[in-house]
Tab-separated table of C-alpha atoms in Angstrom:
chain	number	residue	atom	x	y	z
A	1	UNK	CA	-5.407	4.987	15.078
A	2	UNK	CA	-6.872	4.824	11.861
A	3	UNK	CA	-10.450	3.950	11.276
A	4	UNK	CA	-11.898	0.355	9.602
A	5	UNK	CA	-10.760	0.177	6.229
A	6	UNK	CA	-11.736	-1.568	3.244
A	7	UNK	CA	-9.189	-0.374	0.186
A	8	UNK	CA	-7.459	-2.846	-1.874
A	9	UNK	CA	-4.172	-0.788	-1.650
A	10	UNK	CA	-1.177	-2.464	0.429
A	11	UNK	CA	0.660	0.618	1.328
A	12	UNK	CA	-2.470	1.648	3.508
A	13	UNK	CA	-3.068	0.640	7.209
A	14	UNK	CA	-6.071	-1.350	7.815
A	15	UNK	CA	-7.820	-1.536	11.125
A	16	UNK	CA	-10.274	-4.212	11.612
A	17	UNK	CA	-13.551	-3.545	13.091
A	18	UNK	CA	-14.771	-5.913	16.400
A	19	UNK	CA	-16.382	-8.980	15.937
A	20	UNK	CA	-18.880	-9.745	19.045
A	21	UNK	CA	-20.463	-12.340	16.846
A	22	UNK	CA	-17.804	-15.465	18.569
A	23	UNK	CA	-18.094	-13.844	22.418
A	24	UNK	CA	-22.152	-13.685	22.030
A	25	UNK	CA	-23.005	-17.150	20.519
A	26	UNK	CA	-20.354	-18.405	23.202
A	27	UNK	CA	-22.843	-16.581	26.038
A	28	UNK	CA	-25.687	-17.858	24.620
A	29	UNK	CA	-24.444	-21.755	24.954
A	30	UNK	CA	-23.204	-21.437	27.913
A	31	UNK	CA	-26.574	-20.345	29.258
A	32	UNK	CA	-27.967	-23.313	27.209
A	33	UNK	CA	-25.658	-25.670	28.687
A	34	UNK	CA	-25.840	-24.096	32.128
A	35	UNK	CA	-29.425	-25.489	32.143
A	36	UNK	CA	-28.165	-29.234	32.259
A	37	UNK	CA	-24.248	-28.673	33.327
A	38	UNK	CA	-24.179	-26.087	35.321
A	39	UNK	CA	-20.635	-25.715	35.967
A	40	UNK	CA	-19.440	-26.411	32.326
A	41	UNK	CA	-22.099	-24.067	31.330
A	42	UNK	CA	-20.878	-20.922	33.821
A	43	UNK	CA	-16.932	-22.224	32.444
A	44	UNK	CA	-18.383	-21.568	28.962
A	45	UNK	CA	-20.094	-18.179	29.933
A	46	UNK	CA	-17.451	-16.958	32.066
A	47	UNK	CA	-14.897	-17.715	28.494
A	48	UNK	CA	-17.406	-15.808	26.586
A	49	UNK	CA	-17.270	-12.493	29.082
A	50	UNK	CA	-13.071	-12.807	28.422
A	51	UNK	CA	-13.527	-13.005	24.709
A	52	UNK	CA	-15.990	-10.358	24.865
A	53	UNK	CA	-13.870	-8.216	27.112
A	54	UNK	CA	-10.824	-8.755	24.305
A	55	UNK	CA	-12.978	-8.047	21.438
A	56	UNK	CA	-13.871	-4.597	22.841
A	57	UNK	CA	-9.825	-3.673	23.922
A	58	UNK	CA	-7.996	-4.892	21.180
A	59	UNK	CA	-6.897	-4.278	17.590
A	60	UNK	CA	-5.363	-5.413	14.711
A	61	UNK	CA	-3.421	-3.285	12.209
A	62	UNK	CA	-2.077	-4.263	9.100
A	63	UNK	CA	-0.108	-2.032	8.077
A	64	UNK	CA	2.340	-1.732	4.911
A	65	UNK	CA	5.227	-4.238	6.331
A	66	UNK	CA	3.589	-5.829	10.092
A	67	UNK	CA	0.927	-6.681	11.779
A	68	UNK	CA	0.078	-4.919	14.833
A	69	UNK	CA	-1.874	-5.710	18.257
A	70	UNK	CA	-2.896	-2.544	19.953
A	71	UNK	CA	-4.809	-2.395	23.438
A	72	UNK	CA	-6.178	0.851	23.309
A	73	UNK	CA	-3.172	2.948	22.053
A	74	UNK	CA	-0.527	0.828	23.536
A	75	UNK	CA	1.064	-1.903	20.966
A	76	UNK	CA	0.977	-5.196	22.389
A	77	UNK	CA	2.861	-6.770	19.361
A	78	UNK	CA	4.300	-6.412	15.970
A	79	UNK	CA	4.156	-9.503	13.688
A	80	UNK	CA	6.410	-8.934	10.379
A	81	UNK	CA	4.936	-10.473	7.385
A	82	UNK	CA	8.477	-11.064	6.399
A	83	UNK	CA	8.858	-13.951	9.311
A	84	UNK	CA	5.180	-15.603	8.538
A	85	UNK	CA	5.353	-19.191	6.829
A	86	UNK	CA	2.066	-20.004	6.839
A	87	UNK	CA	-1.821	-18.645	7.709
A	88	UNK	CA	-4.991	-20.119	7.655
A	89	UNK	CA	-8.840	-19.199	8.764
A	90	UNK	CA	-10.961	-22.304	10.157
A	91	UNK	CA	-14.035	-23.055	9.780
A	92	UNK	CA	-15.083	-20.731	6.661
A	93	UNK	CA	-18.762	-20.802	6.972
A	94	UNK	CA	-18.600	-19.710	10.181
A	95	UNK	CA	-14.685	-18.321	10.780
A	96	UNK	CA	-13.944	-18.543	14.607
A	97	UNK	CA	-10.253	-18.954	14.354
A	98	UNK	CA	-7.189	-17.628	12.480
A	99	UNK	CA	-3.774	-19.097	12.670
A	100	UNK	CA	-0.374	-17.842	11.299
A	101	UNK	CA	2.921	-19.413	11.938
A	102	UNK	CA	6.198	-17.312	11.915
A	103	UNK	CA	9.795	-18.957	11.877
A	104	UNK	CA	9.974	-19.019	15.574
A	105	UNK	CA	5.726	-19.522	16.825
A	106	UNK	CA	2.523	-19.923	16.169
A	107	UNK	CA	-0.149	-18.359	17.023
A	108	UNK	CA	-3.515	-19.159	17.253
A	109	UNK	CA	-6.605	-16.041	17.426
A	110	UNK	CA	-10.124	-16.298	18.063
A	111	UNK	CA	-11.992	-14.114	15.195
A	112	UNK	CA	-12.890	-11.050	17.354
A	113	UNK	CA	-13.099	-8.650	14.350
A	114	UNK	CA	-14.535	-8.913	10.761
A	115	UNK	CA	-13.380	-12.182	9.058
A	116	UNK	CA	-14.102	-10.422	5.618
A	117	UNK	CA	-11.601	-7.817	5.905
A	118	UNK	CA	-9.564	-10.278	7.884
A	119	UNK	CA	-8.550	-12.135	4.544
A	120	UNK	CA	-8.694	-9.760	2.358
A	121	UNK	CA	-5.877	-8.355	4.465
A	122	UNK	CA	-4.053	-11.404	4.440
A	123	UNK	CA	-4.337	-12.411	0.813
A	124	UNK	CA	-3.378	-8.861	-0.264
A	125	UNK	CA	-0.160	-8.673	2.180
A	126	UNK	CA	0.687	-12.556	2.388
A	127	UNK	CA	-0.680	-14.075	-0.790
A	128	UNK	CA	1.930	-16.609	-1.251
A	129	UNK	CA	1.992	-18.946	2.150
């Protein structure tokens, strides 16, 4: 796999680096919440461990014409640009979700990796949705 990337060129692949900064501030209130729910706190902890867990086995590729979910070297998933309609990051000050449509889904992905290079990608490969 290629390394993180941060050229301006679309015929390039572009690997994003991990984010832990969603999976961490998820561990650190569900310890706070633990403290007066216990249970909702250890639901919020134990949600935090998964996203922390994902953050460190996947990646995203964008490459020249898809983008691509690998677990380790397998590919998980290839998302055309060509079938995207729309995309969107929420929450800009603090991005902790990206969503893209294509014509037949949506899907919805918690930022695990850097939401910098994240829409740079995006604006450079699918500027006009």
């Amino acid at each position: 796999m290629t390394t993180t990337s941060t050229s301006t060129s679309v015929s390039e692949s572009v690997q994003l680096a991990p984010s832990y900064n969603l999976p961490l501030a998820l561990v650190v209130i569900g310890v706070l919440v633990f403290l007066w729910q216990p249970w909702v706190g250890g639901a919020i902890a134990l949600f935090a461990v998964f996203l922390l867990f994902q953050a460190v086995t996947l990646r995203l590729i964008f490459t020249p014409t898809a983008l691509d979910v690998f677990r380790g070297e397998t590919l998980i998933r290839r998302f055309p640009y060509q079938e995207w309609q729309n995309w969107r990051i929420f929450w800009s000050p603090v991005p902790i979700l990206f969503y893209f449509k294509e014509v037949k889904s949506i899907h919805f992905l918690p930022i695990l990796f850097d939401p910098k290079v994240l829409r740079q990608c995006l604006e450079q490969r699918c500027p006009s949705l």
